Short mmCIF file of C-alpha atoms and ligand atoms in Angstrom, two decimals:
data_model
loop_
_atom_site.label_atom_id
_atom_site.label_comp_id
_atom_site.label_asym_id
_atom_site.label_seq_id
_atom_site.Cartn_x
_atom_site.Cartn_y
_atom_site.Cartn_z
CA MET A 21 -23.79 -37.78 2.67
CA ASP A 22 -25.91 -38.49 -0.41
CA ARG A 23 -23.19 -37.82 -2.92
CA PRO A 24 -19.72 -39.22 -3.66
CA LEU A 25 -16.82 -37.88 -1.61
CA ARG A 26 -15.54 -34.70 -3.21
CA ILE A 27 -11.84 -34.01 -3.55
CA ALA A 28 -10.71 -30.48 -4.39
CA LEU A 29 -7.30 -30.53 -6.01
CA LEU A 30 -5.16 -27.39 -6.15
CA GLY A 31 -3.26 -27.60 -9.43
CA GLY A 32 -4.22 -29.32 -12.67
CA GLY A 33 -0.91 -30.52 -14.10
CA GLN A 34 0.30 -34.03 -14.92
CA LEU A 35 0.34 -35.12 -11.27
CA GLY A 36 -3.35 -34.31 -11.01
CA ARG A 37 -4.01 -36.08 -14.27
CA MET A 38 -2.35 -39.30 -13.10
CA PHE A 39 -4.17 -38.95 -9.77
CA ILE A 40 -7.53 -38.76 -11.58
CA GLU A 41 -6.63 -41.74 -13.76
CA ASN A 42 -6.41 -43.92 -10.63
CA ALA A 43 -9.24 -42.19 -8.71
CA LEU A 44 -11.65 -43.06 -11.53
CA ARG A 45 -11.60 -46.64 -10.24
CA TYR A 46 -13.47 -45.45 -7.16
CA ASP A 47 -16.63 -43.45 -6.67
CA VAL A 48 -15.05 -40.12 -5.86
CA GLU A 49 -15.39 -36.75 -7.49
CA VAL A 50 -12.28 -34.75 -8.29
CA HIS A 51 -12.59 -30.99 -8.72
CA VAL A 52 -9.58 -29.10 -10.03
CA LEU A 53 -8.41 -25.48 -9.73
CA ASP A 54 -5.72 -24.20 -12.08
CA PRO A 55 -5.00 -20.84 -13.73
CA ASP A 56 -4.52 -22.51 -17.13
CA ALA A 57 -7.76 -23.44 -18.92
CA ALA A 58 -5.78 -25.88 -21.11
CA CYS A 59 -3.98 -27.65 -18.23
CA PRO A 60 -3.69 -31.48 -18.31
CA CYS A 61 -6.67 -31.94 -15.92
CA ALA A 62 -9.01 -29.37 -17.45
CA TRP A 63 -11.27 -31.75 -19.35
CA LEU A 64 -10.79 -34.76 -17.05
CA ALA A 65 -12.01 -33.29 -13.77
CA HIS A 66 -15.64 -33.62 -12.64
CA ARG A 67 -15.51 -29.86 -12.30
CA PHE A 68 -12.74 -27.59 -13.51
CA VAL A 69 -12.37 -24.05 -12.21
CA GLN A 70 -9.95 -21.63 -13.80
CA GLY A 71 -8.31 -19.56 -11.08
CA ALA A 72 -5.24 -18.88 -8.95
CA PHE A 73 -4.47 -21.58 -6.38
CA ASN A 74 -2.19 -19.16 -4.51
CA ASP A 75 -5.05 -16.72 -3.89
CA ARG A 76 -6.77 -17.29 -0.55
CA ASP A 77 -10.26 -16.20 -1.56
CA THR A 78 -10.20 -18.12 -4.85
CA VAL A 79 -9.21 -21.32 -3.01
CA MET A 80 -11.86 -20.77 -0.32
CA ARG A 81 -14.58 -20.36 -2.92
CA PHE A 82 -13.35 -23.32 -4.92
CA ALA A 83 -13.12 -25.68 -1.93
CA ALA A 84 -16.27 -24.54 -0.11
CA ASP A 85 -18.28 -27.67 -0.95
CA ALA A 86 -15.38 -30.16 -0.91
CA ASP A 87 -14.71 -32.81 1.73
CA VAL A 88 -10.98 -33.17 1.06
CA ILE A 89 -8.40 -30.69 -0.22
CA GLY A 90 -5.25 -31.96 -1.90
CA ILE A 91 -2.39 -30.32 -3.78
CA GLU A 92 -0.28 -31.21 -6.76
CA ILE A 93 1.97 -28.16 -6.51
CA GLU A 94 3.46 -26.48 -3.43
CA HIS A 95 2.89 -22.84 -4.31
CA VAL A 96 -0.68 -22.70 -3.05
CA SER A 97 -2.36 -20.49 -0.44
CA VAL A 98 -1.44 -21.97 2.95
CA GLU A 99 -3.71 -19.45 4.62
CA ALA A 100 -6.68 -20.96 2.78
CA LEU A 101 -5.59 -24.48 3.76
CA GLU A 102 -5.44 -23.42 7.42
CA LEU A 103 -8.95 -22.01 7.24
CA LEU A 104 -10.24 -25.14 5.51
CA GLU A 105 -8.64 -27.33 8.20
CA ARG A 106 -10.42 -25.25 10.82
CA GLN A 107 -13.71 -25.94 9.03
CA GLY A 108 -13.07 -29.64 9.67
CA LYS A 109 -12.15 -30.62 6.12
CA VAL A 110 -9.43 -33.18 5.45
CA VAL A 111 -6.38 -31.29 4.12
CA VAL A 112 -3.45 -33.30 2.73
CA PRO A 113 -0.68 -32.37 3.32
CA ALA A 114 -1.35 -30.54 6.58
CA ALA A 115 -1.20 -26.77 6.18
CA ASN A 116 1.66 -26.38 8.65
CA THR A 117 3.73 -28.99 6.75
CA LEU A 118 3.29 -26.99 3.59
CA ARG A 119 4.18 -23.74 5.37
CA THR A 120 7.49 -25.30 6.45
CA ILE A 121 8.20 -26.77 3.04
CA GLN A 122 7.39 -23.64 1.04
CA ASP A 123 10.36 -21.88 2.64
CA LYS A 124 13.72 -23.63 2.19
CA GLY A 125 15.04 -21.85 5.31
CA LEU A 126 12.22 -23.19 7.50
CA GLN A 127 12.60 -26.59 5.88
CA LYS A 128 16.32 -26.77 6.75
CA GLU A 129 15.60 -25.60 10.32
CA PHE A 130 13.02 -28.36 10.58
CA TYR A 131 15.54 -31.05 9.57
CA VAL A 132 18.09 -29.79 12.09
CA LYS A 133 15.49 -29.62 14.87
CA HIS A 134 14.40 -33.22 14.18
CA GLY A 135 17.91 -34.66 13.91
CA ILE A 136 17.52 -35.33 10.17
CA PRO A 137 20.91 -35.20 8.42
CA THR A 138 21.15 -32.42 5.80
CA PRO A 139 24.03 -30.42 4.27
CA ALA A 140 25.42 -27.60 6.49
CA TYR A 141 23.85 -24.21 5.75
CA ALA A 142 23.23 -20.64 6.87
CA ARG A 143 20.31 -18.29 6.25
CA ILE A 144 21.35 -15.06 4.63
CA GLU A 145 19.45 -11.99 3.47
CA ARG A 146 21.86 -10.42 0.98
CA ALA A 147 24.21 -11.81 -1.63
CA ALA A 148 27.09 -9.75 -0.15
CA GLN A 149 26.99 -11.94 2.98
CA VAL A 150 28.13 -15.02 1.07
CA ASP A 151 31.82 -14.20 1.54
CA THR A 152 31.38 -14.07 5.32
CA PHE A 153 30.74 -17.85 5.35
CA PRO A 154 34.00 -19.28 3.92
CA GLN A 155 33.30 -22.58 5.72
CA LEU A 156 30.24 -23.06 3.44
CA LEU A 157 32.12 -22.39 0.19
CA PRO A 158 32.04 -23.66 -2.45
CA GLY A 159 28.34 -23.89 -1.93
CA PHE A 160 24.87 -23.55 -3.35
CA LEU A 161 22.90 -20.36 -2.91
CA LYS A 162 19.17 -21.09 -2.95
CA THR A 163 16.32 -18.63 -2.77
CA THR A 164 14.14 -19.58 0.17
CA THR A 165 10.90 -19.38 -1.81
CA GLY A 166 9.71 -19.82 -5.36
CA GLY A 167 12.38 -22.21 -6.71
CA TYR A 168 11.64 -25.42 -8.63
CA ASP A 169 13.46 -27.76 -11.02
CA GLY A 170 16.81 -26.11 -10.28
CA LYS A 171 15.56 -22.54 -10.81
CA GLY A 172 16.41 -20.51 -7.73
CA VAL A 173 19.61 -22.49 -7.19
CA GLN A 174 23.04 -21.05 -7.97
CA PRO A 175 26.41 -22.73 -7.37
CA VAL A 176 28.77 -20.17 -5.77
CA THR A 177 32.39 -19.86 -4.81
CA GLY A 178 31.90 -16.27 -3.61
CA THR A 179 29.73 -13.16 -3.93
CA ALA A 180 31.19 -12.41 -7.37
CA ASP A 181 29.35 -15.43 -8.88
CA ILE A 182 25.88 -14.20 -8.03
CA PRO A 183 23.82 -12.71 -10.87
CA ASP A 184 22.27 -9.28 -10.13
CA ASP A 185 18.73 -10.53 -10.61
CA PHE A 186 19.15 -13.43 -8.17
CA ASN A 187 17.39 -11.94 -5.18
CA GLY A 188 17.19 -13.19 -1.58
CA PRO A 189 16.47 -14.10 1.09
CA TYR A 190 18.51 -17.24 0.63
CA ILE A 191 20.05 -20.23 2.24
CA LEU A 192 23.72 -20.83 1.55
CA GLU A 193 24.42 -24.54 1.61
CA LYS A 194 27.80 -26.21 1.63
CA GLN A 195 28.51 -28.23 -1.48
CA VAL A 196 28.65 -31.92 -0.72
CA ALA A 197 30.44 -34.56 -2.82
CA ILE A 198 27.54 -36.47 -4.36
CA ALA A 199 27.88 -40.11 -5.38
CA LYS A 200 24.17 -40.45 -6.27
CA GLU A 201 20.98 -38.46 -5.96
CA LEU A 202 18.21 -40.59 -4.53
CA ALA A 203 14.52 -40.06 -3.86
CA VAL A 204 12.32 -42.09 -1.57
CA ILE A 205 8.58 -41.77 -1.30
CA ALA A 206 7.35 -42.37 2.21
CA VAL A 207 3.70 -42.89 2.98
CA ARG A 208 1.97 -42.06 6.25
CA GLY A 209 -1.55 -43.31 6.87
CA SER A 210 -4.26 -41.67 8.92
CA ASP A 211 -3.63 -44.39 11.53
CA GLY A 212 0.04 -43.32 11.79
CA ARG A 213 1.41 -46.36 9.93
CA THR A 214 4.33 -45.56 7.64
CA ALA A 215 5.93 -47.32 4.70
CA ALA A 216 8.52 -46.40 2.09
CA TYR A 217 8.90 -47.40 -1.54
CA ASP A 218 12.31 -48.52 -2.70
CA PRO A 219 14.72 -45.62 -3.27
CA VAL A 220 15.13 -44.46 -6.84
CA GLU A 221 18.30 -43.14 -8.37
CA MET A 222 17.88 -39.91 -10.32
CA VAL A 223 20.09 -39.48 -13.33
CA PHE A 224 20.19 -35.81 -14.36
CA ASN A 225 20.42 -34.17 -17.74
CA PRO A 226 23.23 -31.69 -17.04
CA GLU A 227 22.09 -29.19 -19.71
CA LEU A 228 18.44 -28.92 -18.68
CA ASN A 229 19.03 -29.67 -14.99
CA LEU A 230 15.99 -31.95 -15.08
CA VAL A 231 15.85 -35.63 -14.21
CA ASP A 232 16.73 -37.46 -17.44
CA HIS A 233 15.80 -40.92 -16.27
CA LEU A 234 15.57 -42.80 -13.07
CA LEU A 235 16.27 -46.29 -11.89
CA ALA A 236 14.24 -48.16 -9.32
CA PRO A 237 15.48 -49.54 -7.06
CA ALA A 238 18.62 -47.36 -6.90
CA ARG A 239 21.77 -49.34 -7.67
CA CYS A 240 23.21 -49.20 -4.15
CA GLU A 241 24.25 -51.58 -1.41
CA PRO A 242 21.28 -53.17 0.42
CA GLU A 243 22.24 -51.31 3.63
CA VAL A 244 22.01 -47.97 1.79
CA ILE A 245 18.58 -48.93 0.45
CA GLU A 246 17.33 -49.75 3.93
CA GLU A 247 18.91 -46.64 5.45
CA ALA A 248 17.34 -44.42 2.77
CA LYS A 249 13.90 -45.91 3.42
CA ALA A 250 14.30 -45.46 7.18
CA LEU A 251 15.38 -41.84 6.67
CA ALA A 252 12.36 -41.08 4.47
CA MET A 253 10.04 -42.63 7.06
CA GLN A 254 11.78 -40.54 9.74
CA VAL A 255 11.01 -37.41 7.68
CA ALA A 256 7.36 -38.46 7.23
CA GLY A 257 7.09 -39.17 10.95
CA ALA A 258 8.61 -35.80 11.83
CA PHE A 259 6.07 -33.96 9.69
CA GLY A 260 3.50 -36.25 11.24
CA GLY A 261 0.53 -35.75 8.93
CA THR A 262 -1.29 -38.17 6.64
CA GLY A 263 -0.03 -38.20 3.08
CA ILE A 264 2.98 -38.95 0.94
CA TYR A 265 6.42 -37.40 1.21
CA ALA A 266 8.92 -37.47 -1.64
CA VAL A 267 12.25 -37.14 0.12
CA GLU A 268 15.18 -36.17 -2.10
CA MET A 269 18.56 -37.21 -0.72
CA PHE A 270 22.23 -37.07 -1.56
CA LEU A 271 24.32 -40.19 -1.11
CA THR A 272 27.76 -38.70 -0.53
CA THR A 273 31.01 -40.19 -1.75
CA ASP A 274 31.81 -41.18 1.85
CA GLY A 275 28.55 -43.11 2.14
CA ALA A 276 26.40 -40.67 4.14
CA LEU A 277 22.76 -39.92 3.31
CA LEU A 278 21.72 -36.27 3.59
CA VAL A 279 18.21 -34.96 2.99
CA ASN A 280 18.13 -32.24 0.33
CA GLU A 281 14.44 -31.43 0.26
CA THR A 282 10.99 -32.93 0.62
CA ALA A 283 7.88 -32.55 -1.53
CA PRO A 284 4.71 -33.48 0.41
CA ARG A 285 2.92 -34.69 -2.71
CA ALA A 286 3.20 -37.01 -5.67
CA HIS A 287 6.56 -36.62 -7.39
CA ASN A 288 8.22 -37.27 -10.71
CA SER A 289 10.48 -39.82 -9.02
CA GLY A 290 7.45 -41.92 -8.08
CA HIS A 291 5.82 -42.33 -11.48
CA TYR A 292 7.34 -45.78 -11.86
CA THR A 293 5.09 -46.98 -9.00
CA ILE A 294 2.09 -46.87 -11.36
CA GLU A 295 3.25 -50.01 -13.14
CA ALA A 296 5.86 -51.40 -10.74
CA CYS A 297 3.96 -51.56 -7.46
CA PRO A 298 0.58 -52.88 -6.30
CA SER A 299 -0.31 -49.44 -4.93
CA SER A 300 1.08 -46.44 -6.81
CA GLN A 301 1.94 -43.07 -5.29
CA PHE A 302 -1.37 -41.78 -6.70
CA ASP A 303 -3.28 -44.64 -5.11
CA GLN A 304 -1.60 -43.86 -1.78
CA LEU A 305 -2.75 -40.26 -2.06
CA LEU A 306 -6.31 -41.33 -2.67
CA ARG A 307 -6.08 -43.67 0.33
CA ALA A 308 -4.78 -40.74 2.39
CA TYR A 309 -7.66 -38.52 1.25
CA MET A 310 -10.21 -41.26 2.02
CA GLN A 311 -8.47 -42.19 5.31
CA TRP A 312 -8.16 -45.75 4.12
CA PRO A 313 -5.23 -48.07 5.04
CA ILE A 314 -1.94 -47.42 3.27
CA GLY A 315 -1.23 -49.54 0.19
CA ASP A 316 1.36 -52.18 -0.65
CA VAL A 317 4.65 -50.52 -1.68
CA ARG A 318 6.61 -53.60 -2.74
CA MET A 319 8.03 -53.62 -6.26
CA HIS A 320 7.55 -56.37 -8.79
CA GLY A 321 10.81 -56.49 -10.74
CA LEU A 322 13.11 -53.63 -11.68
CA ALA A 323 11.91 -50.40 -13.25
CA ALA A 324 13.20 -47.33 -15.02
CA MET A 325 11.46 -44.12 -16.02
CA VAL A 326 12.50 -41.78 -18.81
CA ASN A 327 11.06 -38.26 -18.88
CA LEU A 328 9.82 -37.16 -22.28
CA VAL A 329 10.99 -33.57 -22.36
CA GLY A 330 10.08 -31.22 -25.20
CA GLU A 331 12.79 -30.50 -27.77
CA GLY A 332 13.10 -28.59 -31.03
CA GLY A 333 11.08 -25.53 -30.02
CA SER A 334 7.45 -24.84 -29.27
CA GLY A 335 4.16 -25.86 -30.87
CA THR A 336 1.53 -28.58 -30.74
CA PRO A 337 3.28 -31.69 -29.42
CA ARG A 338 3.97 -34.83 -31.42
CA LEU A 339 5.64 -37.95 -30.02
CA GLU A 340 8.22 -39.56 -32.27
CA GLY A 341 9.25 -43.18 -31.78
CA THR A 342 5.94 -44.59 -30.54
CA ASP A 343 6.28 -47.80 -32.61
CA ASN A 344 9.74 -48.45 -31.32
CA ILE A 345 8.85 -47.77 -27.69
CA LEU A 346 5.61 -49.75 -27.64
CA GLY A 347 7.30 -52.61 -29.48
CA ARG A 348 9.41 -53.28 -26.40
CA PRO A 349 8.24 -55.61 -23.61
CA ALA A 350 6.60 -54.11 -20.49
CA THR A 351 6.99 -50.53 -21.66
CA PHE A 352 4.38 -47.89 -20.87
CA ILE A 353 3.96 -44.45 -22.42
CA HIS A 354 2.34 -41.63 -20.48
CA LEU A 355 1.58 -38.37 -22.27
CA TYR A 356 0.36 -35.48 -20.16
CA GLY A 357 -2.05 -33.86 -22.59
CA LYS A 358 -0.32 -30.48 -22.63
CA ALA A 359 -1.56 -28.37 -25.52
CA LYS A 360 1.88 -26.91 -26.29
CA THR A 361 5.35 -28.32 -26.14
CA ARG A 362 8.48 -26.24 -25.66
CA THR A 363 12.12 -27.12 -25.22
CA GLY A 364 12.71 -28.44 -21.71
CA ARG A 365 9.02 -28.85 -20.79
CA LYS A 366 7.97 -32.18 -19.23
CA MET A 367 5.49 -33.61 -21.76
CA GLY A 368 5.28 -37.21 -20.64
CA HIS A 369 7.31 -40.17 -19.50
CA VAL A 370 7.96 -43.80 -20.32
CA THR A 371 8.23 -46.54 -17.71
CA VAL A 372 9.84 -49.88 -18.35
CA ILE A 373 9.75 -52.98 -16.16
CA ALA A 374 12.21 -55.86 -16.44
CA SER A 375 13.83 -58.53 -14.34
CA LYS A 376 17.47 -57.82 -15.25
CA GLU A 377 19.53 -54.61 -15.10
CA GLU A 378 20.84 -55.17 -18.64
CA GLU A 379 17.28 -55.24 -20.00
CA ILE A 380 16.49 -52.03 -18.18
CA ASP A 381 19.64 -50.34 -19.54
CA GLU A 382 18.91 -51.46 -23.08
CA SER A 383 15.34 -50.18 -22.91
CA VAL A 384 16.39 -46.83 -21.42
CA ALA A 385 18.90 -46.34 -24.23
CA ALA A 386 16.29 -47.23 -26.87
CA ILE A 387 13.60 -45.00 -25.36
CA LYS A 388 16.03 -42.09 -25.17
CA ALA A 389 17.18 -42.63 -28.74
CA HIS A 390 13.68 -42.88 -30.25
CA GLY A 391 11.24 -41.15 -27.93
CA LYS A 392 11.15 -37.44 -28.67
CA VAL A 393 8.41 -34.87 -28.19
CA VAL A 394 8.74 -32.23 -30.90
CA PRO A 395 6.45 -29.54 -32.29
CA MET A 396 4.11 -30.76 -35.04
CA ASN A 397 5.37 -28.22 -37.52
CA ARG A 398 8.85 -29.77 -37.45
CA MET A 399 9.60 -31.78 -40.56
CA GLU A 400 7.97 -35.20 -40.45
CA PRO A 401 10.48 -38.06 -40.57
CA VAL A 402 10.20 -40.22 -43.70
CA LYS A 403 7.74 -43.00 -42.81
CA HIS A 404 8.42 -46.51 -43.99
CA GLN A 405 5.96 -47.75 -46.61
CA ARG A 406 3.44 -50.36 -45.57
CA GLN A 407 2.90 -52.98 -48.27
P1 ADP B 515 15.24 -27.56 -6.67
O1 ADP B 515 14.44 -27.29 -5.44
O2 ADP B 515 15.09 -26.50 -7.69
O3 ADP B 515 15.08 -28.95 -7.21
P2 ADP B 515 17.69 -28.39 -5.35
O4 ADP B 515 17.88 -27.83 -3.98
O5 ADP B 515 17.21 -29.80 -5.42
O6 ADP B 515 16.75 -27.42 -6.19
O7 ADP B 515 19.05 -28.28 -6.16
C1 ADP B 515 19.16 -28.63 -7.53
C2 ADP B 515 20.38 -29.50 -7.77
O8 ADP B 515 21.57 -28.82 -7.37
C3 ADP B 515 20.39 -30.80 -6.95
O9 ADP B 515 19.63 -31.81 -7.59
C4 ADP B 515 21.88 -31.11 -6.90
O10 ADP B 515 22.31 -31.69 -8.13
C5 ADP B 515 22.52 -29.73 -6.80
N1 ADP B 515 22.73 -29.38 -5.36
C6 ADP B 515 21.87 -28.72 -4.57
N2 ADP B 515 22.37 -28.58 -3.32
C7 ADP B 515 23.60 -29.16 -3.32
C8 ADP B 515 24.63 -29.34 -2.34
N3 ADP B 515 24.52 -28.88 -1.09
N4 ADP B 515 25.75 -29.99 -2.72
C9 ADP B 515 25.90 -30.46 -3.99
N5 ADP B 515 24.97 -30.33 -4.95
C10 ADP B 515 23.82 -29.68 -4.64
#
């Protein structure tokens, strides 16, 4: 081949942007497909194509001259990925993995078939069937396709709780008593070797139902940490393909670990690996695409990550609190380059590294207090005078 290896990425959001940031260290070309001409990757990619990544023909045209096809979002055309695999291109994750993961019903079936612990559930077509499964109530009704960031998930005690516009098919899952929500990123190399990063503990913002901040490693007993890593590697092994697998788990109040869902791609819960580990989740992906050995997942120190979520309405984004955040030791701001902010939108994140839990907690509190992404047109805070 007389040109650099060409990676075609489906999706041009922040995950793609952070992938490109690392990929720039190597001689690879990254081409990006996204419907939004102002997406975070648009001006960073070697080639940007505006188009629908869930449309088979658009993806086929886009990836025709690529060597590797990767994703940064799950809602892409699996049919196109299957065809591209048949053409002999490297597709990460494997098309059949994505087919299973795109449908929460198939995903749950997969866990059961492979002996992977997961909350009890049933597949149902219509909301009226909820009352026929009293053993699963109270529970969570989840649409099998199309959900993300808590959309498509409804807590239920019976059929009466279900909004009219919440359409099936669904899975009904028994509510489990959660002590902590954990996520573990497992890596599987093209040679079949697997590794897992330390589990992270996700702390949710109850109003927005988005991760508010996360702690790495999770503050759990060492046995739980090891068990969570083994479980994530079991999931990666069961799917069997090269790539990275972000495995979300519940640690129950009686100490069990249950897999909630898996994302076969880079994940919000793995952003801390950029600064805290020799090989980040984005570096692992590149290694997977290039069929290179997997990278070193060990952490140096403790880390926390705070999502910078838009507040105060919509408009051109402005980050408040930069001086305060950057004035702290080992603190790293990432902004995603989104043209517009709106309330609840992920606009960036801040990672902090420290050697003691108290330092981490202090930094998280300070970042949350000062770091705010607001629309530009909001009143400017009074700036202190420089002498
Ligand atoms: P999404 O795919 O949109 O992220 P999830 O399936 O992760 O949806 O559910 C969103 C949140 O709902 C979880 O993070 C958890 O807090 C809660 N949840 C989901 N399923 C259960 C369950 N079986 N028991 C208790 N809480 C649950």
